[in-house]
Short mmCIF file of C-alpha atoms in Angstrom, two decimals:
data_model
loop_
_atom_site.label_atom_id
_atom_site.label_comp_id
_atom_site.label_asym_id
_atom_site.label_seq_id
_atom_site.Cartn_x
_atom_site.Cartn_y
_atom_site.Cartn_z
CA UNK A 1 133.52 105.67 42.73
CA UNK A 2 130.60 104.18 41.57
CA UNK A 3 127.15 106.64 40.96
CA UNK A 4 124.54 106.27 43.27
CA UNK A 5 121.38 104.00 41.93
CA UNK A 6 118.85 105.58 43.49
CA UNK A 7 116.89 108.08 41.69
CA UNK A 8 115.87 110.30 44.61
CA UNK A 9 117.59 111.20 47.75
CA UNK A 10 116.83 113.50 50.32
CA UNK A 11 119.21 116.24 49.49
CA UNK A 12 121.20 116.20 46.24
CA UNK A 13 124.36 118.73 47.09
CA UNK A 14 126.00 120.10 43.52
CA UNK A 15 129.35 120.73 44.23
CA UNK A 16 131.48 118.32 46.57
CA UNK A 17 133.70 121.18 47.52
CA UNK A 18 134.64 122.90 51.12
CA UNK A 19 131.13 124.44 51.07
CA UNK A 20 128.94 121.16 49.59
CA UNK A 21 131.43 118.45 51.53
CA UNK A 22 130.97 120.28 55.20
CA UNK A 23 127.06 120.68 54.72
CA UNK A 24 126.40 117.27 54.12
CA UNK A 25 128.53 116.16 57.08
CA UNK A 26 126.58 118.83 58.79
CA UNK A 27 122.88 117.28 57.96
CA UNK A 28 124.30 113.43 58.54
CA UNK A 29 125.08 114.61 62.51
CA UNK A 30 121.86 116.58 62.16
CA UNK A 31 119.37 113.23 60.79
CA UNK A 32 119.82 110.09 61.11
CA UNK A 33 118.67 108.04 57.66
CA UNK A 34 118.95 111.11 56.24
CA UNK A 35 119.38 110.49 52.50
CA UNK A 36 122.44 113.02 50.78
CA UNK A 37 124.06 112.72 47.35
CA UNK A 38 126.82 115.06 46.46
CA UNK A 39 127.79 115.50 42.99
CA UNK A 40 131.69 116.98 42.38
CA UNK A 41 132.90 117.48 39.47
CA UNK A 42 136.50 117.17 39.92
CA UNK A 43 138.18 113.67 39.98
CA UNK A 44 138.94 112.98 44.01
CA UNK A 45 141.43 112.79 45.13
CA UNK A 46 142.01 116.29 44.04
CA UNK A 47 145.86 117.80 43.94
CA UNK A 48 147.18 118.95 47.47
CA UNK A 49 148.62 122.21 47.82
CA UNK A 50 147.96 124.08 44.41
CA UNK A 51 144.70 123.20 44.19
CA UNK A 52 141.99 125.91 45.05
CA UNK A 53 143.02 129.44 46.83
CA UNK A 54 141.32 129.89 50.36
CA UNK A 55 143.21 128.45 52.72
CA UNK A 56 143.18 130.90 55.89
CA UNK A 57 140.17 130.52 58.42
CA UNK A 58 139.17 132.63 61.12
CA UNK A 59 137.52 131.75 64.10
CA UNK A 60 133.79 130.76 63.25
CA UNK A 61 134.53 128.73 60.18
CA UNK A 62 138.00 127.33 62.55
CA UNK A 63 134.80 126.69 65.53
CA UNK A 64 132.54 125.09 62.42
CA UNK A 65 134.82 122.75 61.53
CA UNK A 66 136.38 121.51 64.40
CA UNK A 67 133.64 121.45 67.01
CA UNK A 68 130.37 121.76 65.11
CA UNK A 69 131.51 119.29 62.58
CA UNK A 70 134.04 117.13 65.17
CA UNK A 71 136.45 117.08 63.02
CA UNK A 72 139.05 118.62 65.76
CA UNK A 73 141.59 115.72 65.05
CA UNK A 74 141.92 115.98 62.00
CA UNK A 75 142.12 120.24 62.23
CA UNK A 76 144.89 119.97 65.06
CA UNK A 77 147.07 116.89 63.43
CA UNK A 78 146.41 117.49 59.45
CA UNK A 79 146.35 121.41 59.29
CA UNK A 80 148.60 124.18 60.53
CA UNK A 81 147.37 126.29 63.66
CA UNK A 82 146.98 130.08 62.29
CA UNK A 83 149.30 132.28 64.40
CA UNK A 84 147.49 134.95 63.02
CA UNK A 85 147.69 138.30 60.98
CA UNK A 86 150.87 140.35 60.78
CA UNK A 87 150.47 143.52 59.34
CA UNK A 88 153.95 144.88 57.87
CA UNK A 89 153.93 148.65 56.48
CA UNK A 90 156.75 147.75 54.46
CA UNK A 91 155.76 149.27 51.00
CA UNK A 92 159.00 149.69 48.55
CA UNK A 93 161.48 148.54 51.99
CA UNK A 94 163.62 146.01 52.01
CA UNK A 95 164.65 146.65 56.28
CA UNK A 96 161.29 145.09 57.29
CA UNK A 97 162.56 144.82 61.12
CA UNK A 98 162.64 149.00 60.97
CA UNK A 99 159.02 149.27 60.17
CA UNK A 100 155.83 149.33 61.68
CA UNK A 101 154.61 145.71 62.21
CA UNK A 102 150.71 145.34 64.53
CA UNK A 103 149.84 142.03 65.35
CA UNK A 104 149.66 139.29 68.74
CA UNK A 105 153.14 138.09 69.81
CA UNK A 106 151.33 135.02 71.10
CA UNK A 107 148.64 132.64 70.16
CA UNK A 108 145.36 133.70 71.50
CA UNK A 109 142.61 131.14 72.97
CA UNK A 110 140.51 130.96 70.72
CA UNK A 111 141.91 129.05 67.70
CA UNK A 112 142.28 129.47 63.64
CA UNK A 113 143.61 127.31 61.29
CA UNK A 114 145.48 127.60 57.74
CA UNK A 115 144.41 124.86 55.46
CA UNK A 116 145.58 122.95 52.62
CA UNK A 117 142.56 122.49 50.37
CA UNK A 118 143.30 119.58 48.79
CA UNK A 119 144.33 117.88 52.20
CA UNK A 120 141.05 119.13 53.59
CA UNK A 121 138.58 118.22 51.03
CA UNK A 122 139.98 114.59 50.34
CA UNK A 123 139.63 114.42 54.13
CA UNK A 124 135.97 115.91 54.02
CA UNK A 125 135.52 113.50 50.67
CA UNK A 126 136.33 110.17 52.69
CA UNK A 127 134.76 111.59 55.84
CA UNK A 128 131.21 112.16 54.26
CA UNK A 129 131.15 108.15 52.99
CA UNK A 130 132.49 106.99 56.05
CA UNK A 131 129.25 108.85 57.65
CA UNK A 132 127.33 107.85 54.93
CA UNK A 133 126.81 110.09 52.72
CA UNK A 134 126.77 109.14 48.74
CA UNK A 135 129.33 111.22 46.71
CA UNK A 136 130.01 111.07 43.38
CA UNK A 137 132.61 112.41 41.66
CA UNK A 138 133.91 113.59 37.54
CA UNK A 139 130.31 113.66 37.35
CA UNK A 140 128.90 117.25 35.91
CA UNK A 141 124.88 118.54 36.24
CA UNK A 142 123.18 119.54 32.83
CA UNK A 143 120.08 120.43 33.66
CA UNK A 144 117.67 121.10 36.31
CA UNK A 145 114.27 121.72 36.82
CA UNK A 146 113.01 122.90 40.22
CA UNK A 147 109.79 122.15 41.55
CA UNK A 148 107.01 123.58 41.15
CA UNK A 149 106.45 126.37 43.78
CA UNK A 150 103.57 126.29 46.06
CA UNK A 151 103.52 122.67 45.92
CA UNK A 152 105.02 121.04 48.83
CA UNK A 153 105.30 117.22 47.25
CA UNK A 154 106.72 118.21 44.45
CA UNK A 155 110.54 117.41 43.72
CA UNK A 156 113.43 118.72 41.46
CA UNK A 157 114.75 117.04 39.12
CA UNK A 158 118.54 117.00 37.57
CA UNK A 159 120.04 115.08 35.09
CA UNK A 160 124.17 114.76 34.38
CA UNK A 161 126.77 112.62 33.40
CA UNK A 162 128.82 110.67 35.78
CA UNK A 163 131.86 108.91 34.02
CA UNK A 164 130.35 109.90 30.93
CA UNK A 165 127.07 107.84 31.30
CA UNK A 166 123.65 109.92 32.12
CA UNK A 167 121.88 109.76 35.01
CA UNK A 168 118.77 111.78 36.25
CA UNK A 169 117.64 112.34 40.02
CA UNK A 170 114.92 113.53 41.80
CA UNK A 171 115.54 115.45 45.22
CA UNK A 172 113.01 116.71 47.56
CA UNK A 173 116.09 119.88 48.87
CA UNK A 174 118.37 120.91 46.03
CA UNK A 175 121.83 122.92 47.29
CA UNK A 176 123.95 124.72 44.91
CA UNK A 177 127.35 124.17 46.82
CA UNK A 178 129.41 124.42 42.74
CA UNK A 179 131.51 127.93 43.67
CA UNK A 180 131.36 130.49 41.18
CA UNK A 181 129.91 128.41 38.84
CA UNK A 182 126.42 129.37 40.17
CA UNK A 183 123.96 127.08 38.28
CA UNK A 184 121.03 127.73 40.54
CA UNK A 185 121.93 131.45 40.59
CA UNK A 186 122.58 131.55 36.91
CA UNK A 187 119.18 129.65 36.02
CA UNK A 188 117.20 132.06 38.52
CA UNK A 189 119.08 135.28 37.59
CA UNK A 190 119.71 135.89 41.22
CA UNK A 191 123.18 137.57 40.45
CA UNK A 192 124.21 141.06 41.90
CA UNK A 193 126.95 143.44 42.03
CA UNK A 194 128.38 145.40 44.77
CA UNK A 195 130.06 148.39 45.22
CA UNK A 196 133.52 146.24 46.17
CA UNK A 197 135.26 146.37 42.72
CA UNK A 198 138.83 144.99 43.77
CA UNK A 199 140.78 141.74 42.08
CA UNK A 200 143.17 139.32 43.18
CA UNK A 201 145.99 137.32 42.10
CA UNK A 202 148.29 134.12 43.57
CA UNK A 203 150.19 131.69 43.15
CA UNK A 204 151.91 128.56 45.61
CA UNK A 205 155.63 127.93 45.39
CA UNK A 206 157.08 124.49 46.38
CA UNK A 207 159.07 125.94 49.23
CA UNK A 208 158.37 127.31 52.85
CA UNK A 209 159.22 131.31 53.48
CA UNK A 210 161.01 131.63 56.67
CA UNK A 211 160.40 135.19 57.49
CA UNK A 212 162.63 134.70 60.56
CA UNK A 213 165.27 134.86 57.76
CA UNK A 214 164.45 138.63 56.67
CA UNK A 215 166.12 140.23 59.50
CA UNK A 216 169.29 139.18 62.07
CA UNK A 217 168.25 141.87 64.64
CA UNK A 218 167.81 139.10 67.67
CA UNK A 219 165.28 141.61 69.28
CA UNK A 220 162.88 141.50 66.16
CA UNK A 221 162.96 137.62 65.71
CA UNK A 222 161.94 137.39 69.32
CA UNK A 223 158.64 139.40 69.22
CA UNK A 224 156.67 136.17 68.53
CA UNK A 225 157.70 132.21 69.11
CA UNK A 226 155.51 129.16 69.24
CA UNK A 227 156.33 125.78 69.41
CA UNK A 228 155.70 124.50 66.03
CA UNK A 229 154.94 126.26 62.55
CA UNK A 230 152.44 128.62 62.07
CA UNK A 231 150.46 130.49 58.99
CA UNK A 232 151.25 134.27 58.76
CA UNK A 233 149.48 136.26 57.24
CA UNK A 234 151.25 139.16 56.07
CA UNK A 235 150.11 142.11 54.02
CA UNK A 236 152.37 145.22 53.38
CA UNK A 237 150.72 148.56 53.30
CA UNK A 238 150.07 150.43 49.55
CA UNK A 239 146.44 150.23 48.89
CA UNK A 240 146.87 147.00 47.98
CA UNK A 241 147.08 143.85 50.23
CA UNK A 242 149.33 141.05 50.42
CA UNK A 243 149.00 137.90 51.82
CA UNK A 244 151.59 135.38 52.61
CA UNK A 245 150.14 131.96 53.91
CA UNK A 246 151.54 128.72 54.50
CA UNK A 247 149.12 126.20 52.95
CA UNK A 248 149.38 123.21 56.43
CA UNK A 249 151.57 120.78 56.16
CA UNK A 250 153.05 120.33 52.39
CA UNK A 251 155.91 122.62 52.41
CA UNK A 252 154.43 125.15 49.88
CA UNK A 253 153.52 128.81 50.61
CA UNK A 254 150.71 130.76 48.98
CA UNK A 255 151.58 134.46 48.11
CA UNK A 256 148.77 136.70 47.34
CA UNK A 257 148.17 140.20 45.88
CA UNK A 258 144.69 141.97 46.56
CA UNK A 259 144.18 144.90 45.33
CA UNK A 260 142.13 148.08 44.13
CA UNK A 261 142.08 149.02 40.48
CA UNK A 262 141.97 152.26 40.56
CA UNK A 263 146.04 152.16 42.39
CA UNK A 264 146.80 149.04 40.84
CA UNK A 265 145.67 148.13 37.96
CA UNK A 266 145.33 143.55 37.16
CA UNK A 267 147.20 144.23 34.19
CA UNK A 268 150.38 145.15 36.17
CA UNK A 269 150.36 141.91 37.68
CA UNK A 270 148.24 139.13 35.63
CA UNK A 271 150.89 137.14 35.16
CA UNK A 272 153.76 135.69 37.38
CA UNK A 273 156.17 137.59 36.06
CA UNK A 274 154.56 140.86 36.29
CA UNK A 275 153.07 139.71 39.76
CA UNK A 276 157.06 139.92 40.53
CA UNK A 277 157.96 142.97 39.10
CA UNK A 278 155.38 144.23 41.52
CA UNK A 279 156.69 142.76 44.23
CA UNK A 280 160.05 143.98 44.07
CA UNK A 281 158.89 147.66 43.30
CA UNK A 282 156.06 147.50 46.52
CA UNK A 283 157.63 144.53 48.79
CA UNK A 284 161.11 144.37 47.65
CA UNK A 285 162.00 141.99 50.54
CA UNK A 286 159.25 139.19 49.64
CA UNK A 287 160.72 139.18 45.99
CA UNK A 288 164.44 138.56 47.46
CA UNK A 289 162.51 135.13 49.21
CA UNK A 290 160.41 134.37 45.83
CA UNK A 291 163.50 135.40 43.44
CA UNK A 292 165.38 132.30 43.36
CA UNK A 293 162.48 130.10 43.45
CA UNK A 294 160.73 130.75 40.29
CA UNK A 295 161.17 127.48 39.12
CA UNK A 296 159.26 125.83 42.04
CA UNK A 297 156.13 127.52 40.93
CA UNK A 298 152.93 125.27 41.00
CA UNK A 299 150.59 127.72 39.87
CA UNK A 300 149.39 130.99 38.91
CA UNK A 301 145.50 132.48 38.93
CA UNK A 302 143.69 135.54 39.29
CA UNK A 303 139.99 136.88 39.80
CA UNK A 304 139.52 140.16 37.63
CA UNK A 305 136.50 141.25 40.39
CA UNK A 306 136.54 138.44 42.94
CA UNK A 307 133.60 139.98 45.17
CA UNK A 308 129.42 140.07 44.45
CA UNK A 309 126.07 139.50 45.94
CA UNK A 310 123.54 137.68 45.61
CA UNK A 311 119.73 138.46 45.32
CA UNK A 312 118.58 135.34 47.68
CA UNK A 313 120.38 132.24 49.24
CA UNK A 314 117.61 130.16 51.32
CA UNK A 315 114.04 129.27 49.21
CA UNK A 316 110.92 128.31 50.89
CA UNK A 317 110.86 126.40 47.45
CA UNK A 318 113.48 123.85 49.22
CA UNK A 319 116.76 125.22 47.51
CA UNK A 320 119.31 126.95 49.16
CA UNK A 321 122.73 128.12 48.17
CA UNK A 322 125.91 127.78 49.56
CA UNK A 323 130.08 129.24 49.56
CA UNK A 324 130.56 131.06 46.66
CA UNK A 325 127.70 129.49 44.76
CA UNK A 326 125.98 132.65 46.90
CA UNK A 327 127.73 135.77 47.21
CA UNK A 328 131.71 136.39 48.26
CA UNK A 329 133.21 139.56 50.14
CA UNK A 330 136.78 139.61 50.20
CA UNK A 331 139.84 137.53 51.00
CA UNK A 332 141.01 140.01 53.58
CA UNK A 333 140.45 138.86 56.71
CA UNK A 334 139.46 135.37 55.81
CA UNK A 335 136.00 135.68 55.71
CA UNK A 336 134.72 132.64 53.36
CA UNK A 337 134.44 129.89 55.86
CA UNK A 338 132.50 131.96 58.06
CA UNK A 339 129.98 132.45 55.76
CA UNK A 340 129.89 128.94 54.46
CA UNK A 341 129.71 127.76 58.67
CA UNK A 342 126.98 130.53 58.81
CA UNK A 343 124.89 129.52 55.55
CA UNK A 344 125.20 125.77 55.93
CA UNK A 345 123.56 126.07 59.69
CA UNK A 346 120.86 127.98 58.08
CA UNK A 347 120.17 125.47 55.37
CA UNK A 348 120.24 122.70 58.00
CA UNK A 349 117.77 124.26 60.28
CA UNK A 350 115.70 124.95 57.42
CA UNK A 351 115.47 121.21 56.41
CA UNK A 352 114.74 120.35 60.03
CA UNK A 353 111.64 122.41 59.71
CA UNK A 354 110.75 120.79 56.54
CA UNK A 355 111.19 117.27 58.01
CA UNK A 356 109.04 118.54 60.71
CA UNK A 357 106.43 118.88 58.61
CA UNK A 358 105.97 122.39 59.22
CA UNK A 359 105.68 125.81 57.23
CA UNK A 360 109.17 127.12 55.67
CA UNK A 361 107.84 130.96 54.46
CA UNK A 362 108.50 133.08 57.26
CA UNK A 363 111.78 131.12 58.46
CA UNK A 364 113.35 131.19 54.70
CA UNK A 365 112.36 134.44 54.25
CA UNK A 366 113.75 135.62 58.04
CA UNK A 367 117.17 133.67 57.34
CA UNK A 368 117.95 134.69 54.18
CA UNK A 369 117.85 138.53 55.47
CA UNK A 370 119.47 137.87 58.29
CA UNK A 371 122.42 135.98 56.49
CA UNK A 372 122.31 139.33 53.71
CA UNK A 373 122.38 141.49 56.95
CA UNK A 374 125.47 139.82 57.90
CA UNK A 375 126.97 140.04 54.30
CA UNK A 376 126.26 143.81 54.21
CA UNK A 377 127.77 144.68 57.75
CA UNK A 378 131.05 142.24 56.83
CA UNK A 379 131.06 144.61 53.19
CA UNK A 380 131.84 147.64 54.93
CA UNK A 381 134.65 146.67 56.24
CA UNK A 382 136.17 146.51 52.42
CA UNK A 383 134.38 148.69 50.30
CA UNK A 384 136.87 151.96 49.56
CA UNK A 385 139.02 150.42 52.97
CA UNK A 386 142.14 149.89 50.68
CA UNK A 387 143.37 153.47 50.76
CA UNK A 388 143.18 153.43 55.02
CA UNK A 389 145.02 150.59 55.85
CA UNK A 390 148.27 152.21 54.30
CA UNK A 391 148.90 154.62 57.40
CA UNK A 392 149.72 152.61 60.54
CA UNK A 393 147.49 154.77 62.84
CA UNK A 394 144.26 154.19 61.00
CA UNK A 395 144.83 150.70 60.51
CA UNK A 396 145.74 150.07 64.56
CA UNK A 397 142.48 151.13 65.27
CA UNK A 398 140.97 149.68 62.25
CA UNK A 399 141.98 146.25 63.57
CA UNK A 400 140.98 146.72 67.06
CA UNK A 401 137.52 147.62 65.65
CA UNK A 402 136.57 145.29 62.98
CA UNK A 403 138.10 142.78 66.26
CA UNK A 404 135.60 143.65 68.71
CA UNK A 405 133.05 143.65 65.92
CA UNK A 406 133.45 140.26 64.90
CA UNK A 407 134.57 138.72 67.90
CA UNK A 408 131.87 140.40 70.59
CA UNK A 409 128.78 140.23 68.21
CA UNK A 410 129.21 138.10 65.07
CA UNK A 411 130.70 135.19 66.42
CA UNK A 412 129.04 135.47 69.77
CA UNK A 413 125.87 134.20 67.66
CA UNK A 414 127.64 131.29 66.21
CA UNK A 415 129.80 130.60 69.33
CA UNK A 416 126.80 130.67 71.31
CA UNK A 417 124.78 128.39 68.96
CA UNK A 418 121.90 131.09 68.54
CA UNK A 419 122.52 132.09 64.79
CA UNK A 420 119.20 130.41 64.03
CA UNK A 421 117.57 131.70 67.49
CA UNK A 422 114.84 133.79 66.02
CA UNK A 423 114.23 135.06 70.06
CA UNK A 424 117.57 135.89 70.63
CA UNK A 425 117.66 138.00 67.40
CA UNK A 426 114.66 139.51 68.38
CA UNK A 427 115.89 140.35 71.74
CA UNK A 428 118.96 142.17 70.69
CA UNK A 429 117.66 143.81 67.67
CA UNK A 430 118.68 147.22 69.19
CA UNK A 431 122.07 146.19 70.08
CA UNK A 432 122.36 144.65 66.65
CA UNK A 433 121.37 147.56 64.41
CA UNK A 434 123.46 150.34 66.47
CA UNK A 435 126.15 147.89 65.67
CA UNK A 436 125.85 147.58 62.34
CA UNK A 437 125.43 151.85 62.42
CA UNK A 438 128.74 152.24 64.19
CA UNK A 439 130.08 149.34 61.79
CA UNK A 440 129.58 151.61 58.83
CA UNK A 441 130.28 154.76 60.44
CA UNK A 442 133.46 153.95 61.84
CA UNK A 443 134.69 153.15 58.63
CA UNK A 444 133.64 156.15 57.14
CA UNK A 445 135.69 157.92 59.72
CA UNK A 446 138.79 155.67 59.02
CA UNK A 447 138.92 156.54 55.58
CA UNK A 448 138.40 160.32 56.00
CA UNK A 449 141.30 160.18 58.76
CA UNK A 450 143.54 158.37 56.67
CA UNK A 451 142.98 161.01 53.67
CA UNK A 452 144.49 163.72 56.26
CA UNK A 453 146.95 161.81 58.45
CA UNK A 454 150.28 161.86 58.00
CA UNK A 455 152.20 158.09 57.45
CA UNK A 456 154.39 157.50 60.53
CA UNK A 457 156.36 154.20 60.39
CA UNK A 458 158.37 153.58 63.47
CA UNK A 459 160.23 150.70 64.06
CA UNK A 460 157.74 149.35 66.63
CA UNK A 461 155.51 146.10 66.87
CA UNK A 462 152.07 147.66 68.29
CA UNK A 463 151.11 143.74 70.31
CA UNK A 464 147.41 143.48 69.97
CA UNK A 465 147.97 140.52 72.48
CA UNK A 466 149.46 143.21 75.03
CA UNK A 467 145.62 144.53 75.42
CA UNK A 468 144.10 142.60 78.24
CA UNK A 469 140.53 143.26 77.30
CA UNK A 470 141.57 142.27 73.37
CA UNK A 471 142.36 138.46 74.41
CA UNK A 472 139.95 138.28 76.92
CA UNK A 473 137.46 139.19 74.46
CA UNK A 474 139.16 136.23 72.32
CA UNK A 475 138.81 133.90 74.99
CA UNK A 476 135.24 134.58 75.85
CA UNK A 477 134.16 133.50 72.74
CA UNK A 478 134.54 129.68 74.64
CA UNK A 479 132.11 130.84 77.06
CA UNK A 480 128.86 128.96 77.59
CA UNK A 481 126.23 131.77 78.44
CA UNK A 482 122.68 131.39 79.16
CA UNK A 483 119.76 134.05 77.81
CA UNK A 484 120.82 136.83 79.71
CA UNK A 485 124.77 136.30 79.71
CA UNK A 486 124.19 136.23 76.45
CA UNK A 487 121.87 139.32 76.04
CA UNK A 488 124.79 141.08 78.66
CA UNK A 489 127.59 140.06 76.37
CA UNK A 490 126.24 141.54 73.13
CA UNK A 491 125.07 145.21 75.16
CA UNK A 492 128.87 144.66 76.56
CA UNK A 493 129.97 144.48 72.99
CA UNK A 494 128.00 147.39 71.82
CA UNK A 495 129.50 149.60 74.70
CA UNK A 496 132.89 148.55 73.80
CA UNK A 497 132.13 149.42 70.15
CA UNK A 498 130.99 153.02 71.33
CA UNK A 499 134.15 153.11 73.67
CA UNK A 500 136.21 152.78 70.84
CA UNK A 501 135.11 154.38 68.66
CA UNK A 502 135.32 157.69 70.99
CA UNK A 503 139.05 156.52 71.35
CA UNK A 504 138.91 157.01 68.07
CA UNK A 505 137.83 160.16 67.60
CA UNK A 506 139.33 161.96 70.08
CA UNK A 507 142.89 160.48 69.42
CA UNK A 508 142.28 161.47 65.18
CA UNK A 509 141.21 165.16 66.18
CA UNK A 510 143.85 165.54 68.70
CA UNK A 511 146.02 165.61 65.28
CA UNK A 512 143.06 167.39 63.11
CA UNK A 513 140.65 169.38 65.23
CA UNK A 514 138.65 170.22 62.04
CA UNK A 515 138.07 166.80 61.46
CA UNK A 516 134.64 166.06 60.52
CA UNK A 517 133.27 163.27 62.84
CA UNK A 518 129.82 164.25 63.84
CA UNK A 519 127.58 161.08 62.19
CA UNK A 520 129.96 158.77 64.14
CA UNK A 521 129.82 160.96 67.51
CA UNK A 522 126.39 161.10 67.06
CA UNK A 523 125.80 156.71 67.54
CA UNK A 524 128.93 156.85 70.08
CA UNK A 525 128.72 159.72 72.12
CA UNK A 526 131.38 162.69 73.09
CA UNK A 527 134.78 161.93 74.74
CA UNK A 528 136.47 164.90 75.64
CA UNK A 529 139.68 162.86 77.21
CA UNK A 530 140.39 158.88 76.60
CA UNK A 531 138.51 156.59 79.23
CA UNK A 532 140.15 153.61 79.45
CA UNK A 533 142.99 154.64 76.82
CA UNK A 534 141.58 151.15 74.61
CA UNK A 535 143.54 152.27 71.35
CA UNK A 536 147.03 153.58 73.57
CA UNK A 537 149.12 151.52 71.57
CA UNK A 538 148.88 153.75 68.35
CA UNK A 539 148.96 156.51 70.33
#
């Protein structure tokens, strides 16, 4: 590929991975004739299978790829429809058919995907060029000079090398999508720690893992079925969480551990052999499936502390950060693509405001605040929560509540196209504030409940798809709502979260009458007896 000869661009995106290329596509889709340059350090095409970690998407990210960016044909044909989470409480056990499983017995209405990042980013690079985006690979940015603050006509300047030859560029908008390298974050001192201090290791094996083979019990095998291979996220229960996932259609499996270092130090798993020893102790059935495949290892990597924040991601000075160049939460629940979708949508709207000749200050500040509020709300699902999911009863309740908050609140804004609608945000301000407070108190109560609850692990499947409200909430993401219906949907979700919280309080206190839930009860109200048995599956 040849470097662009144009010296000035409307938008320069540093980083041609998932975040940068999808932003380029979104901008080209929104604005006719916009001049976009994407600068990517790696040479394309990138390797398939063993390219980058982060193969799993959930509903917001999947909707962004397939519907917003109009890539549904590729997602359906080139990637893998995701079956969803299957939680096995199988610490130290080989008899996986004799432990509690939480999951869905069938596909739900709104799809998500398991993504091979190499296949996807190669496709995105070609698709971006097909749509008119300038793309240079094997290029590196060496220097960035931001435009003077307050000068609406000033341009950002950057220089670097492409295929060993120097280049200099000017751009009105500069977006950092270069991942954890964080060029703008480092330059502007925006790095911010958070309280979620966990680590992760992962590797890919050039073979498939067939979980059906882990039991000869036909009833267990009949719990779920599909017409084609599906992706499984399959954590065990040991305060550390294991994800098993098939990265699309290249015949590889991705295996990972995310863990709290206070309970599972990184130095017990920071090499492939150590990770295998960890599996042998804590997940022996998976160890058995992997042990004779050691020679098929494709890669091995780890992050010491994978989660971090960022003081600011959008600026009226016409710069922005997206993807891991800004902030990152946790691999569990796979929110990375969601925050790419949300961040890119805000960046696109800011560029639209600027191209219309309107001032950016108020919108940049508000969008940054809203984006960070989504980050803080989602961070509450993870911080100090790893110990809480080791009990099947608490984990079932946590899953129902987490899905309700995600599908019923956050996803509604994205699916209904109201993410940048400040009027809709304002009209829903009280419901949003209450939902965020409920979310925080629910997570705190789950931690308290988990610390005193007995471990129960019967050989049953707790089928979330059998709950009519659960399946309908997922399906409802595809509705088209007017303003009044949207406000009603958020109020309905708020009431459901309160009802679920009351159900959880009642069930926890049935076993532990002295368990303090006063803070959660003050928000959710008191229920002497469950009204609708919404959490009956873990009673």
